[in-house]
């Protein structure tokens, strides 16, 4: 794992559609079961982040949860 969220088109695995730097080491990713454009990322030392992936070429970090005191493993 590293600090980059990569979005892929499974029809072309040569290179990702986009790369978004999230910081802290991405440990776990989980799609929102009700709004499929949102992705939750547990970023170890980089907190929890919610990413809007509606535009897959340019995902946007819309929230960063820093209120906890431990490593974000998800």
XYZ file of C-alpha atoms in Angstrom:
74
model
C 0.000 0.000 0.000
C 0.982 3.645 -0.387
C -0.595 7.101 -0.081
C -2.283 7.208 -3.486
C -5.882 6.447 -4.446
C -5.869 5.043 -7.969
C -9.040 4.642 -10.008
C -8.868 2.081 -12.805
C -10.897 1.207 -15.868
C -10.830 -2.600 -15.843
C -10.910 -2.608 -19.657
C -7.456 -0.950 -19.703
C -5.127 -1.812 -16.821
C -2.020 -0.200 -18.322
C -2.485 2.983 -16.327
C -5.038 4.345 -13.866
C -7.685 6.864 -14.882
C -6.613 9.071 -11.981
C -4.269 9.247 -9.002
C -5.174 11.216 -5.877
C -2.669 11.726 -3.048
C -4.373 11.046 0.289
C -1.355 11.022 2.677
C -0.747 8.787 5.639
C -0.880 5.414 3.889
C -4.186 4.154 2.493
C -5.161 1.136 4.595
C -8.772 0.491 3.589
C -11.315 1.778 1.064
C -15.085 1.345 1.194
C -17.792 2.604 -1.182
C -20.883 4.260 0.296
C -23.639 1.642 -0.153
C -26.310 4.323 -0.778
C -24.408 6.956 -2.785
C -22.022 5.080 -5.055
C -19.966 8.127 -5.961
C -18.569 8.470 -2.408
C -15.582 6.515 -1.162
C -14.346 6.338 2.440
C -10.590 5.988 2.908
C -8.844 4.987 6.144
C -5.409 6.570 5.768
C -3.545 5.380 8.881
C -1.648 8.545 9.947
C -3.568 10.700 7.449
C -6.985 10.352 9.129
C -10.261 9.272 7.484
C -11.286 10.937 4.236
C -14.428 10.984 2.104
C -13.744 11.272 -1.603
C -16.310 12.264 -4.237
C -15.514 10.036 -7.239
C -18.377 11.223 -9.449
C -15.765 12.592 -11.871
C -13.415 9.606 -12.021
C -10.691 11.624 -13.764
C -10.616 14.133 -10.898
C -11.780 12.728 -7.519
C -12.212 15.389 -4.823
C -11.579 15.021 -1.085
C -14.742 16.504 0.436
C -14.182 15.640 4.118
C -11.257 14.864 6.413
C -12.072 13.441 9.872
C -9.288 14.242 12.361
C -11.218 13.935 15.635
C -9.872 10.520 16.673
C -6.608 9.918 18.543
C -5.507 6.606 17.051
C -4.335 5.346 13.679
C -7.123 5.182 11.069
C -7.379 1.527 10.025
C -11.086 1.409 9.216
